[in-house]
Short mmCIF file of C-alpha atoms in Angstrom, two decimals:
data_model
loop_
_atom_site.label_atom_id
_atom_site.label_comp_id
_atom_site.label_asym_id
_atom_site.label_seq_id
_atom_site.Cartn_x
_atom_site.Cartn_y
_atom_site.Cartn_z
CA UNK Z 354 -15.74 10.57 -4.92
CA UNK Z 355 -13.94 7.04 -5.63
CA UNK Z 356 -15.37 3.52 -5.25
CA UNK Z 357 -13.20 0.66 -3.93
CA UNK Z 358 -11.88 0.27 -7.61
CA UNK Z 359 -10.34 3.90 -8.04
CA UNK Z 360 -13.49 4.65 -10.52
CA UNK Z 361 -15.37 8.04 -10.29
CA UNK Z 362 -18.63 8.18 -8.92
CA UNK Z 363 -21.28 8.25 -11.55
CA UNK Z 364 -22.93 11.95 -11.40
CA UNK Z 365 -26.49 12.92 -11.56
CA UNK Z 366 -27.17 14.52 -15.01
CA UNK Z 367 -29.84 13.47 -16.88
CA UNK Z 368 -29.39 11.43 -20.19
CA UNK Z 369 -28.70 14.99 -22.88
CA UNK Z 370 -25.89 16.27 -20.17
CA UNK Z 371 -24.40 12.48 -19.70
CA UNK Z 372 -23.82 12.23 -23.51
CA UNK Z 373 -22.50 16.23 -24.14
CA UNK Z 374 -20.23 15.22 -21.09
CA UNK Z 375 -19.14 12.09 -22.16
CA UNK Z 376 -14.91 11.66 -22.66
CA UNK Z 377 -14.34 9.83 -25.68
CA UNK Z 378 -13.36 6.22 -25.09
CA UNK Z 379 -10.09 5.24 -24.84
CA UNK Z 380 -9.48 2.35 -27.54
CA UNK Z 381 -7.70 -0.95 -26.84
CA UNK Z 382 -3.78 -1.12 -27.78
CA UNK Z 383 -2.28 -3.65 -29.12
CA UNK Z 384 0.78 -5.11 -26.84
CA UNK Z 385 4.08 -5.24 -28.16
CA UNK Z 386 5.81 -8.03 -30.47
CA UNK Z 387 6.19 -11.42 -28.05
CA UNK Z 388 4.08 -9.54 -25.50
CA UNK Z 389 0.47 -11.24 -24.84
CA UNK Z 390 -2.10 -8.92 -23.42
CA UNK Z 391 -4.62 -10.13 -21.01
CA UNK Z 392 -7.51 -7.79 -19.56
CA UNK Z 393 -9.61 -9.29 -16.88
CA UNK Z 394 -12.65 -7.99 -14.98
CA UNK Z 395 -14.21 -9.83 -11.62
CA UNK Z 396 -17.62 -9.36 -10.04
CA UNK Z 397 -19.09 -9.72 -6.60
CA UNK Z 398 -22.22 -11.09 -4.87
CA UNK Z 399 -22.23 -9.60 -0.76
CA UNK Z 400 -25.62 -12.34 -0.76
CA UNK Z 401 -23.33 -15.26 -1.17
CA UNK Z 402 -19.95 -14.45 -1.01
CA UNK Z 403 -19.23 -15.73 -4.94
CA UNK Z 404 -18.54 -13.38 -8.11
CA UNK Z 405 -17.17 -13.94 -11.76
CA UNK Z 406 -14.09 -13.51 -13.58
CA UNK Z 407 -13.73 -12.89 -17.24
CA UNK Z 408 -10.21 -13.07 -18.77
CA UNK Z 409 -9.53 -12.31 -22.40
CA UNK Z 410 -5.75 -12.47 -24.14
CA UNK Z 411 -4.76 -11.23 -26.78
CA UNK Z 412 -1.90 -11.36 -29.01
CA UNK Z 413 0.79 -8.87 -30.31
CA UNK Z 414 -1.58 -8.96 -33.60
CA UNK Z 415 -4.48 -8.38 -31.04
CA UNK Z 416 -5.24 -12.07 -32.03
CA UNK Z 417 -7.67 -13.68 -29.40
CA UNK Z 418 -5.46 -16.31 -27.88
CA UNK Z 419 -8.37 -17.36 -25.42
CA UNK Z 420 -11.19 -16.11 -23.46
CA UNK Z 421 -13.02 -17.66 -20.60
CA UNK Z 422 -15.09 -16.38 -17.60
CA UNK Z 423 -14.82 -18.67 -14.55
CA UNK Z 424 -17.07 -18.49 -10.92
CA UNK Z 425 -14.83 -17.59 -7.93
CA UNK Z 426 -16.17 -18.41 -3.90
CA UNK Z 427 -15.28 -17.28 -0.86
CA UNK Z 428 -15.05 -13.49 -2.00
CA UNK Z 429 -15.46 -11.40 1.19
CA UNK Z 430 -15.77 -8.13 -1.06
CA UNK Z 431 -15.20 -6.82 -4.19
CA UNK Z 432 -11.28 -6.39 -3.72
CA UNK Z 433 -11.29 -10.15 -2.70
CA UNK Z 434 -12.77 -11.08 -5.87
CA UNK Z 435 -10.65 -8.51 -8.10
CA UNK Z 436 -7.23 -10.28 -6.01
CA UNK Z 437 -8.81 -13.89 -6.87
CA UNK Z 438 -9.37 -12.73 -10.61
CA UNK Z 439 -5.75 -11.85 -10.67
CA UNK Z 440 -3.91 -14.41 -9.16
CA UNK Z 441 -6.11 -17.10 -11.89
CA UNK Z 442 -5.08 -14.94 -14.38
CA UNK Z 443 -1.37 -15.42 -13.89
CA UNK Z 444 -1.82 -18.99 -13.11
CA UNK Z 445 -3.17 -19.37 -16.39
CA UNK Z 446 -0.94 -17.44 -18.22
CA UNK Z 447 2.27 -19.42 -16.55
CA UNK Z 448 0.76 -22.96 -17.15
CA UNK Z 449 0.70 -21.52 -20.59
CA UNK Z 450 3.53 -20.88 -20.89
CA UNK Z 451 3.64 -17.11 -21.93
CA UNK Z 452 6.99 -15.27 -20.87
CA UNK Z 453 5.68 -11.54 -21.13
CA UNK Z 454 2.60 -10.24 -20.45
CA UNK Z 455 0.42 -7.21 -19.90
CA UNK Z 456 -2.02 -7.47 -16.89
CA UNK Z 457 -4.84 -4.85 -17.79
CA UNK Z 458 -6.39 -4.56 -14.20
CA UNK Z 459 -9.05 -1.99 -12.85
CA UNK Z 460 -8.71 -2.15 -9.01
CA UNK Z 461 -5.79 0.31 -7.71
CA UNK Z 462 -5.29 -2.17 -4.97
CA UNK Z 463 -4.79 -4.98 -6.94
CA UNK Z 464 -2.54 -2.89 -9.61
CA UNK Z 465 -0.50 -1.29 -6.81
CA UNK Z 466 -0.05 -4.75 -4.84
CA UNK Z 467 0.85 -6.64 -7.91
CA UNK Z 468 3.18 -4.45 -8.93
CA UNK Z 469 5.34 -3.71 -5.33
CA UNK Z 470 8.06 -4.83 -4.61
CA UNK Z 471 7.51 -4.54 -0.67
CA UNK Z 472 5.44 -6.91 1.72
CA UNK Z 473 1.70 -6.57 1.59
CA UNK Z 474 0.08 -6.53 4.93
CA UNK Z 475 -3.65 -6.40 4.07
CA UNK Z 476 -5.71 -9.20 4.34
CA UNK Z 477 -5.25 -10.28 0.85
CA UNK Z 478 -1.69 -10.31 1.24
CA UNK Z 479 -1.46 -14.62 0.61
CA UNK Z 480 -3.60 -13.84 -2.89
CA UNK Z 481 -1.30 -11.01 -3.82
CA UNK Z 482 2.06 -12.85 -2.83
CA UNK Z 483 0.81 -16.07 -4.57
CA UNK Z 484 0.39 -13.80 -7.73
CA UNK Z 485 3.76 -11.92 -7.59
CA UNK Z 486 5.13 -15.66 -7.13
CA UNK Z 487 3.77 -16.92 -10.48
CA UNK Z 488 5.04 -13.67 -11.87
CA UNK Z 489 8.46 -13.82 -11.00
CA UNK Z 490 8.37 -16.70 -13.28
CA UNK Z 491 7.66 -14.16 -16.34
CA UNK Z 492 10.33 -12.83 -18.37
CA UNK Z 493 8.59 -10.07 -18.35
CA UNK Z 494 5.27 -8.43 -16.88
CA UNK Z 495 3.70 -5.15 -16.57
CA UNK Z 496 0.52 -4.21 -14.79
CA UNK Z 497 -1.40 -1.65 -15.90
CA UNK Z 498 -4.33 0.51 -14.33
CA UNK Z 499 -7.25 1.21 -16.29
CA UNK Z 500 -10.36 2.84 -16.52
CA UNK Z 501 -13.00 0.02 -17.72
CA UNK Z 502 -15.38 2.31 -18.42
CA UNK Z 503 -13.37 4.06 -21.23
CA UNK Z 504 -12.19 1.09 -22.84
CA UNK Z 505 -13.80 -0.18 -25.91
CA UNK Z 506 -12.78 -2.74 -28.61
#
């Protein structure tokens, strides 16, 4: 069974059988040459409607270029706050002024609605559209799904 993000279910095992089945993590990569690589992660509060963001980039030299964590409001779930993360992400990145860029996301919706090239019609279609509109702006962009819980740096 999948959660809202794509991610497994965690199964019942006690602590022995959780580390024999354990997958070895999967370590960061470096981006390319003129690439900048920015992973982000967003939380979510049902009791209030708010959650976090935290955004780090890194360089081709997997040089920390910043790193920040910022409060988002108004999240009606957890895909709201993952499509919020997102679209501050790019903003960022354009008022930057980087030209490619890796978006390391862990939310299928938010990978596979970044990365379409057709019309959105969920409720979080104005978040994703704002996001593709900053990214059209890119030279270059990729978004890639991962699995946060096997990445480690």
């Amino acid at each position: 069974m999948e959660d809202h993000k794509g991610k497994p279910s965690l199964p019942t095992t006690t602590c022995t059988e959780t580390l024999t089945k354990r997958k070895a993590p999967t370590p960061w990569t470096k981006p390319p040459p003129g690439w900048t690589k920015v992973n982000s992660d967003s939380s979510f509060l049902r009791d209030d409607g708010t959650g976090g963001l935290g955004i780090i980039a890194r360089d081709c030299e997997g040089v920390v270029i910043f790193a920040d964590s910022l409060k988002l409001h108004g999240c009606e779930d957890a895909k709201e706050a993952e499509a919020k993360a997102a679209l501050q992400v790019v903003t960022r990145m354009g008022i930057q002024g980087h030209e490619k860029i890796i978006l390391e996301v862990d939310c299928d919706v938010v990978a596979t609605s970044l990365d379409a090239t057709t019309e959105d019609i969920s409720k979080l279609w104005s978040t994703h559209e704002e996001a593709r509109r900053i990214m059209r702006n890119f030279n270059d962009q990729r978004i890639v799904l991962i699995r946060r819980e096997r990445v480690i740096l």
